[in-house]
Amino acid sequence: MMPFKNSRKIAAATFIVSAFMTTAVFASNVGTVTRDSINVRAGDSTTSQIIGITNTGDSYAILDVEPGWVKVQYPDSQEAYIASLYVKVSEADASVTDHAVNVRSGPSTGNEVIGQLDAGECVTVKGKSPDGYWYRIEYNGQQAYVSADYLGGSYLYLVQADQPETETETKQEETDSANNETNKNQNGASSEAEDIINKVIGQVADGTEGEVSQEEIIEDEQVNIEELLETFEEAEADTYAVINSPGGLRLRSLPSTASTNTIISVLSDGYAVSVLEIGDGWLYVSDDYYNEGYISSEFAEIYNGEKPKNYGHITFDPDRLVGDGAEIVEYALRFVGVPYVYGGTDLSTGVDCSGFVYCVYQNFGITLQRNSASMYSQGTYVSKDELQAGDLLFFNTGGNTNISHVGMYLGDNMYIHSSTYTTGVIVEDLYDDYSSRTYVGAKRIIH
């Protein structure tokens, strides 16, 4: 299944994941402090009482992630808050969602199978492969990988991809480059990852002598965000905004477009959100699934009154849904806008194509296979001209198998699916050029 929201639990910093494995019960999601002399507070506000000081490397069990703050288990069983700008997630729990899931020595089906996990077993994720398709764990004392298709967890969406090269490899390349000009031309004076970072945060200051360190720039950025957060004031109860951006608008964990900021989802053009607070150039909003975050006010029109309903790009009245699966797709329509997450099986934080269909049907007590190719073995075949609401639609989008994508038929030639990282769950025309060209067949689950 190649790429085609958690109540107030929103990521608010750059997160990197490391952990160990367990097979009985969850350990805990753990956050590690990244700066010295950081205040620990009794509440989620800079005006809350300071109850302690924490330093680089200190780790705490994470109880919740809120806008701008991480709620942690502080010593003496206290619940405390640390500004999320200074915390990274260092352990993230996950559970296995299918039976006989292979554990491999590397992030590829070509790597050796070194064990298996069964449905319901718990692991602690350590990171994920650069392409995002494999989670890194520790298995029997060694580094191992599990397909992201078969793990689920509340904090997995916070896991960032590993750098293409390890720090050790990068240093070795730099050493080789210094000793051999040919190697320098092949490997570069710095790794590709370093080049990307330099471009994103602008390591070299224009018009000044020497270089400005990344740490100084990030520190300035953090201060600016803290100052910006102080500008937010509560909006009137009936305030809402409509997205005015043809390419969609990102819902972010902080009012910043910096690379260190987590993107929660992409809101489609015309989507209406409730406005909770208004700040300088940003709105703090909530979508239909109680995900809260920040959007740029430049690309949103603010109104007062009853917020209109969101039906994605649907061009028909949901009341006209027909077929035994009508109730199922009516439920599915609630999740238009949920982000695409490879391997995701959480209708709040994100789903991939099969994860979306799997979760929707699971809500009605119907268990489907976990991936699109396996789903195609279930149900009964139905011709394209006899489709009804709830029928599963299968596509070959260029994957490694004949079936690489799945969606759910709505009616009026429209279907819903978790499409791409950019769009998330959307509604599209089954007879547009791409859908028609990749369509393979349909199966009916409900009779």
Coordinates of C-alpha atoms in Angstrom, one line a residue:
M1 CA 0.0 0.0 0.0
M2 CA 2.0 2.9 -1.2
P3 CA 0.9 6.4 -0.3
F4 CA -2.4 7.4 -2.5
K5 CA -6.0 14.0 13.5
N6 CA -5.7 12.4 18.9
S7 CA -7.8 14.8 20.8
R8 CA -5.6 17.5 22.3
K9 CA -2.6 15.2 22.1
I10 CA -0.6 17.2 19.5
A11 CA 3.2 17.0 18.9
A12 CA 5.0 20.3 19.6
A13 CA 8.6 19.7 18.8
T14 CA 11.1 17.7 16.8
F15 CA 10.8 14.1 17.8
I16 CA 13.4 11.3 17.5
V17 CA 12.6 7.8 18.8
S18 CA 14.8 5.2 20.5
A19 CA 13.8 2.2 22.7
F20 CA 14.0 -1.4 23.7
M21 CA 11.6 -4.3 23.1
T22 CA 9.0 -5.9 25.4
T23 CA 6.5 -8.7 24.7
A24 CA 4.2 -8.5 27.7
V25 CA 3.0 -5.1 28.6
F26 CA 3.8 -1.6 27.4
A27 CA 6.7 0.1 29.0
S28 CA 6.0 3.9 28.7
N29 CA 6.5 6.6 26.2
V30 CA 9.5 8.5 27.3
G31 CA 10.7 12.0 26.7
T32 CA 14.3 13.2 27.0
V33 CA 15.3 16.8 27.7
T34 CA 17.5 18.5 25.1
R35 CA 18.7 21.6 27.0
D36 CA 20.1 22.5 30.4
S37 CA 18.3 24.6 33.1
I38 CA 14.8 24.1 31.7
N39 CA 11.9 24.9 34.0
V40 CA 9.6 22.2 35.1
R41 CA 6.1 23.6 35.9
A42 CA 2.9 22.6 37.6
G43 CA 0.7 23.6 34.7
D44 CA 0.8 24.1 30.9
S45 CA 1.6 27.8 31.0
T46 CA 4.6 30.0 31.5
T47 CA 2.7 31.6 34.4
S48 CA 2.4 28.2 36.2
Q49 CA 4.5 27.5 39.3
I50 CA 8.0 26.3 38.8
I51 CA 8.5 23.1 40.7
G52 CA 11.9 22.1 39.5
I53 CA 14.8 22.4 37.0
T54 CA 15.7 19.8 34.4
N55 CA 18.8 19.3 32.3
T56 CA 20.0 17.7 29.1
G57 CA 19.6 14.0 29.1
D58 CA 17.0 13.8 31.9
S59 CA 14.2 11.5 30.9
Y60 CA 10.6 11.2 32.1
A61 CA 7.5 9.1 31.3
I62 CA 5.2 11.0 29.0
L63 CA 1.6 11.3 30.1
D64 CA 0.3 13.5 27.4
V65 CA 1.5 15.8 24.6
E66 CA -0.4 19.2 24.4
P67 CA 0.1 22.3 22.3
G68 CA 3.5 23.7 23.4
W69 CA 3.9 21.3 26.4
V70 CA 4.7 17.8 27.3
K71 CA 3.0 16.4 30.5
V72 CA 5.4 14.1 32.3
Q73 CA 5.6 11.9 35.4
Y74 CA 8.0 13.9 37.6
P75 CA 9.7 12.5 40.7
D76 CA 7.6 11.8 43.8
S77 CA 4.7 10.9 41.5
Q78 CA 4.0 14.5 40.5
E79 CA 2.5 15.4 37.2
A80 CA 4.5 18.2 35.6
Y81 CA 4.9 20.1 32.4
I82 CA 8.0 20.9 30.3
A83 CA 8.0 23.1 27.2
S84 CA 7.9 20.8 24.3
L85 CA 10.6 22.8 22.5
Y86 CA 13.1 21.2 24.8
V87 CA 11.9 17.6 24.8
K88 CA 12.2 14.8 22.3
V89 CA 10.4 11.5 22.4
S90 CA 13.0 8.8 23.1
E91 CA 10.7 5.8 23.5
A92 CA 7.4 5.2 21.7
D93 CA 5.1 2.2 22.4
A94 CA 3.5 0.1 19.7
S95 CA 1.5 -3.1 19.4
V96 CA 1.5 -5.7 16.6
T97 CA -1.7 -5.6 14.5
D98 CA -1.5 -8.9 12.6
H99 CA -0.4 -12.5 13.1
A100 CA 3.1 -13.9 12.3
V101 CA 4.7 -10.6 11.5
N102 CA 8.3 -11.0 10.4
V103 CA 11.1 -9.3 12.3
R104 CA 14.0 -8.6 9.9
S105 CA 17.6 -7.7 10.3
G106 CA 17.2 -4.6 8.0
P107 CA 14.5 -2.3 6.6
S108 CA 13.7 -4.4 3.5
T109 CA 11.9 -7.7 2.6
G110 CA 15.3 -8.7 1.2
N111 CA 16.8 -8.8 4.7
E112 CA 17.0 -11.9 6.9
V113 CA 14.0 -12.9 9.0
I114 CA 15.3 -13.2 12.6
G115 CA 12.0 -13.8 14.3
Q116 CA 8.2 -13.2 14.4
L117 CA 5.7 -11.3 16.4
D118 CA 2.0 -12.1 16.9
A119 CA -1.0 -9.9 17.1
G120 CA -1.2 -7.9 20.4
E121 CA 2.5 -8.2 21.3
C122 CA 4.1 -5.0 22.4
V123 CA 7.3 -3.4 21.2
T124 CA 9.0 -0.1 21.8
V125 CA 9.9 1.7 18.6
K126 CA 13.4 3.0 18.2
G127 CA 13.1 4.9 14.9
K128 CA 12.1 4.2 11.4
S129 CA 13.8 3.8 8.0
P130 CA 14.5 6.8 5.8
D131 CA 11.6 5.8 3.5
G132 CA 9.2 5.6 6.5
Y133 CA 8.1 2.0 5.7
W134 CA 9.9 0.2 8.5
Y135 CA 10.0 0.7 12.3
R136 CA 13.3 0.1 14.1
I137 CA 13.1 -1.9 17.4
E138 CA 15.5 -3.9 19.6
Y139 CA 14.8 -7.6 19.3
N140 CA 16.7 -10.2 21.4
G141 CA 19.5 -7.7 22.0
Q142 CA 20.0 -6.6 18.4
Q143 CA 18.7 -3.9 16.1
A144 CA 15.8 -5.1 14.0
Y145 CA 13.0 -3.9 11.8
V146 CA 9.2 -4.5 11.5
S147 CA 7.1 -3.3 8.6
A148 CA 5.2 -0.1 9.5
D149 CA 2.1 -1.8 8.0
Y150 CA 1.8 -4.0 11.1
L151 CA 2.4 -1.8 14.1
G152 CA -0.1 0.6 15.8
G153 CA 0.3 3.1 18.6
S154 CA -0.7 6.5 19.8
Y155 CA 2.7 8.1 19.5
L156 CA 4.0 6.4 16.3
Y157 CA 3.0 9.4 14.2
L158 CA 5.7 11.3 16.1
V159 CA 8.5 9.0 15.0
Q160 CA 10.8 10.7 12.5
A161 CA 12.8 8.9 9.8
D162 CA 16.4 8.0 10.5
Q163 CA 19.0 9.9 8.6
P164 CA 20.1 8.0 5.4
E165 CA 23.6 7.6 7.0
T166 CA 24.7 7.1 10.5
E167 CA 26.9 9.6 12.2
T168 CA 29.8 7.1 12.2
E169 CA 29.4 6.6 8.4
T170 CA 29.4 10.3 7.8
K171 CA 32.6 10.8 9.9
Q172 CA 34.3 8.0 8.0
E173 CA 33.4 9.6 4.7
E174 CA 34.7 12.9 5.8
T175 CA 38.0 11.2 6.9
D176 CA 38.3 9.4 3.6
S177 CA 37.6 12.7 1.8
A178 CA 40.4 14.4 3.6
N179 CA 42.8 11.7 2.6
N180 CA 41.7 11.2 -0.9
E181 CA 40.4 13.9 -3.3
T182 CA 38.6 11.3 -5.4
N183 CA 36.6 10.1 -2.5
K184 CA 35.9 13.7 -1.6
N185 CA 34.3 14.2 -5.0
Q186 CA 32.3 11.0 -4.6
N187 CA 31.1 11.4 -1.1
G188 CA 31.1 15.2 -0.7
A189 CA 32.6 17.3 2.1
S190 CA 29.5 16.8 4.1
S191 CA 26.6 14.3 4.1
E192 CA 23.5 14.9 2.1
A193 CA 21.6 15.1 5.4
E194 CA 23.8 17.9 6.5
D195 CA 23.3 19.8 3.3
I196 CA 19.5 19.6 3.7
I197 CA 19.7 20.8 7.3
N198 CA 21.9 23.7 6.2
K199 CA 19.4 24.7 3.5
V200 CA 16.4 24.4 5.8
I201 CA 17.6 26.5 8.7
G202 CA 20.1 28.7 6.9
Q203 CA 23.3 27.8 8.8
V204 CA 25.4 30.5 7.1
A205 CA 24.3 34.1 7.9
D206 CA 24.3 36.4 4.9
G207 CA 26.4 39.5 5.2
T208 CA 28.2 38.4 8.4
E209 CA 31.7 37.0 8.9
G210 CA 32.0 33.3 9.7
E211 CA 29.1 31.0 10.4
V212 CA 26.2 31.1 12.7
S213 CA 25.8 27.8 14.6
Q214 CA 22.7 25.7 14.1
E215 CA 22.2 25.7 17.9
E216 CA 22.1 29.6 18.0
I217 CA 19.6 29.7 15.2
I218 CA 17.3 27.1 16.7
E219 CA 17.5 28.8 20.0
D220 CA 16.4 32.1 18.4
E221 CA 13.6 30.3 16.7
Q222 CA 12.4 28.8 20.0
V223 CA 12.4 32.2 21.7
N224 CA 10.4 33.7 18.8
I225 CA 7.8 30.9 19.1
E226 CA 7.5 31.4 22.8
E227 CA 6.9 35.1 22.2
L228 CA 4.4 34.4 19.5
L229 CA 2.4 32.0 21.8
E230 CA 1.9 34.9 24.2
T231 CA 0.0 36.9 21.5
F232 CA -2.9 34.3 21.4
E233 CA -6.3 35.4 22.8
E234 CA -9.4 33.3 23.1
A235 CA -11.8 33.6 20.1
E236 CA -15.6 34.1 20.4
A237 CA -17.5 30.8 20.8
D238 CA -19.0 30.9 17.3
T239 CA -15.8 31.7 15.4
Y240 CA -14.8 29.4 12.6
A241 CA -12.5 29.6 9.6
V242 CA -12.6 28.2 6.1
I243 CA -9.4 27.1 4.4
N244 CA -8.6 29.2 1.3
S245 CA -5.7 27.4 -0.2
P246 CA -6.1 25.3 -3.4
G247 CA -3.3 23.0 -2.4
G248 CA -4.6 22.5 1.1
L249 CA -3.2 24.0 4.4
R250 CA -1.0 22.3 7.0
L251 CA -2.3 22.0 10.5
R252 CA 0.8 22.3 12.7
S253 CA 1.8 21.6 16.3
L254 CA 3.3 25.1 16.7
P255 CA 2.8 28.5 15.0
S256 CA 5.8 28.1 12.8
T257 CA 6.8 26.8 9.4
A258 CA 10.2 25.6 10.7
S259 CA 11.4 22.2 9.8
T260 CA 11.4 21.3 13.5
N261 CA 7.6 21.7 13.7
T262 CA 5.4 18.7 13.4
I263 CA 2.7 18.6 10.7
I264 CA -0.4 17.1 12.1
S265 CA -2.4 16.9 8.9
V266 CA -3.3 18.7 5.7
L267 CA -6.7 20.5 5.6
S268 CA -8.2 20.6 2.2
D269 CA -9.3 23.8 0.4
G270 CA -12.8 24.8 1.7
Y271 CA -12.5 22.8 4.9
A272 CA -14.1 24.5 7.9
V273 CA -12.5 24.5 11.3
S274 CA -13.5 25.9 14.7
V275 CA -11.3 28.8 15.8
L276 CA -10.3 28.5 19.5
E277 CA -7.7 31.3 19.7
I278 CA -6.3 34.0 17.5
G279 CA -2.7 35.1 17.4
D280 CA -0.3 37.2 15.4
G281 CA -0.6 35.7 11.9
W282 CA -1.8 32.3 13.2
L283 CA -5.1 30.7 14.3
Y284 CA -5.4 27.9 16.9
V285 CA -8.1 25.7 15.6
S286 CA -9.9 22.4 16.0
D287 CA -11.1 20.1 13.2
D288 CA -14.1 17.8 13.2
Y289 CA -12.2 15.1 15.1
Y290 CA -11.0 17.3 17.9
N291 CA -7.5 17.5 16.6
E292 CA -6.1 20.9 17.6
G293 CA -3.3 22.9 16.1
Y294 CA -2.1 26.0 14.3
I295 CA -2.8 27.3 10.8
S296 CA -1.6 30.4 9.0
S297 CA -4.4 33.0 9.1
E298 CA -3.2 34.2 5.7
F299 CA -4.8 31.2 4.1
A300 CA -8.1 31.1 6.0
E301 CA -11.2 33.2 6.0
I302 CA -12.6 33.9 9.5
Y303 CA -16.4 34.0 10.1
N304 CA -18.9 34.1 13.0
G305 CA -21.9 31.8 13.2
E306 CA -22.6 28.1 12.8
K307 CA -19.7 26.3 11.3
P308 CA -20.7 24.5 8.0
K309 CA -20.4 20.7 7.8
N310 CA -17.4 19.2 6.0
Y311 CA -17.9 16.6 3.4
G312 CA -14.6 16.8 1.6
H313 CA -15.1 17.0 -2.2
I314 CA -18.4 15.1 -2.1
T315 CA -20.8 16.1 -4.8
F316 CA -23.8 14.2 -3.6
D317 CA -26.1 14.2 -0.6
P318 CA -25.0 11.5 1.9
D319 CA -28.8 10.9 2.5
R320 CA -28.9 9.3 -0.9
L321 CA -26.5 6.5 0.0
V322 CA -27.9 3.1 -0.9
G323 CA -27.0 -0.5 -0.1
D324 CA -26.3 -2.5 3.0
G325 CA -23.0 -0.7 3.5
A326 CA -24.6 2.8 3.6
E327 CA -24.2 3.1 7.4
I328 CA -20.5 2.1 7.1
V329 CA -19.6 4.7 4.5
E330 CA -21.6 7.4 6.4
Y331 CA -19.3 6.6 9.3
A332 CA -16.3 6.7 6.9
L333 CA -17.1 10.2 5.8
R334 CA -16.4 11.5 9.3
F335 CA -12.7 11.0 8.6
V336 CA -12.2 13.1 5.5
G337 CA -9.0 15.0 6.2
V338 CA -7.4 12.4 8.5
P339 CA -3.7 12.3 7.5
Y340 CA -2.1 9.5 5.5
V341 CA 0.3 7.6 7.7
Y342 CA 2.1 4.5 6.3
G343 CA 1.1 1.6 8.5
G344 CA -1.3 3.7 10.4
T345 CA -4.4 2.1 12.0
D346 CA -5.7 5.0 14.1
L347 CA -8.6 7.1 12.7
S348 CA -7.5 10.0 14.9
T349 CA -3.7 10.2 14.1
G350 CA -3.5 8.7 10.7
V351 CA -4.1 5.7 8.4
D352 CA -2.8 4.2 5.2
C353 CA -5.2 3.0 2.5
S354 CA -5.9 -0.5 3.9
G355 CA -5.6 0.8 7.5
F356 CA -8.5 3.2 6.8
V357 CA -10.8 0.5 5.4
Y358 CA -9.7 -1.9 8.1
C359 CA -10.6 0.5 10.9
V360 CA -13.9 1.6 9.5
Y361 CA -15.1 -1.9 9.1
Q362 CA -13.7 -2.9 12.5
N363 CA -16.0 -0.3 14.0
F364 CA -18.9 -2.4 12.9
G365 CA -17.5 -5.7 14.2
I366 CA -16.2 -6.8 10.8
T367 CA -12.5 -7.9 10.7
L368 CA -10.8 -7.6 7.3
Q369 CA -7.2 -8.6 6.3
R370 CA -4.7 -5.8 7.1
N371 CA -3.3 -5.1 3.6
S372 CA -5.0 -4.4 0.3
A373 CA -3.7 -7.5 -1.5
S374 CA -5.1 -9.8 1.3
M375 CA -8.4 -7.9 1.4
Y376 CA -8.9 -8.8 -2.2
S377 CA -9.3 -12.4 -1.2
Q378 CA -12.3 -11.5 1.0
G379 CA -16.0 -10.9 0.0
T380 CA -17.6 -11.6 -3.3
Y381 CA -16.8 -10.0 -6.7
V382 CA -19.1 -7.3 -7.9
S383 CA -19.0 -5.6 -11.3
K384 CA -18.3 -1.9 -11.7
D385 CA -21.8 -1.1 -12.9
E386 CA -23.4 -2.8 -9.8
L387 CA -21.4 -1.0 -7.1
Q388 CA -23.1 -0.1 -3.9
A389 CA -22.1 1.9 -0.8
G390 CA -19.4 0.1 1.2
D391 CA -18.0 -2.1 -1.6
L392 CA -14.3 -2.3 -1.5
L393 CA -12.4 -0.9 -4.6
F394 CA -9.0 -2.3 -5.5
F395 CA -6.3 -0.7 -7.6
N396 CA -2.9 -1.4 -9.0
T397 CA -0.9 1.8 -8.5
G398 CA 2.4 0.4 -9.6
G399 CA 3.3 -1.5 -6.4
N400 CA 5.0 -4.9 -6.2
T401 CA 1.7 -6.8 -6.4
N402 CA -1.3 -6.7 -8.7
I403 CA -3.2 -5.1 -5.8
S404 CA -1.5 -2.1 -4.1
H405 CA -4.3 0.2 -3.1
V406 CA -7.9 0.0 -1.7
G407 CA -10.8 2.4 -1.2
M408 CA -14.4 2.3 -0.4
Y409 CA -17.3 3.1 -2.8
L410 CA -19.8 5.8 -1.8
G411 CA -22.2 6.3 -4.6
D412 CA -22.7 8.6 -7.6
N413 CA -19.3 7.2 -9.0
M414 CA -17.4 8.6 -5.9
Y415 CA -15.2 6.7 -3.5
I416 CA -13.3 7.5 -0.3
H417 CA -9.7 6.5 0.4
S418 CA -6.6 7.4 2.3
S419 CA -4.7 8.7 -0.7
T420 CA -1.4 10.4 -0.2
Y421 CA 0.7 12.2 2.5
T422 CA -0.4 15.5 1.0
T423 CA -4.2 14.8 0.9
G424 CA -4.9 12.2 3.6
V425 CA -8.4 10.7 3.4
I426 CA -10.3 12.3 0.5
V427 CA -13.3 11.6 -1.8
E428 CA -12.6 11.2 -5.5
D429 CA -14.2 10.3 -8.8
L430 CA -13.9 6.7 -9.6
Y431 CA -14.0 7.6 -13.3
D432 CA -11.3 10.2 -13.4
D433 CA -8.3 9.3 -15.5
Y434 CA -6.0 7.9 -12.8
S435 CA -8.6 6.0 -10.9
S436 CA -10.0 4.5 -14.1
R437 CA -6.5 3.5 -15.4
T438 CA -5.4 1.8 -12.1
Y439 CA -8.8 0.2 -11.2
V440 CA -8.7 -3.6 -10.9
G441 CA -12.0 -4.7 -9.4
A442 CA -14.4 -4.6 -6.4
K443 CA -15.5 -6.9 -3.6
R444 CA -18.7 -6.8 -1.5
I445 CA -18.3 -7.5 2.2
I446 CA -21.8 -6.7 3.4
H447 CA -24.7 -8.7 2.0

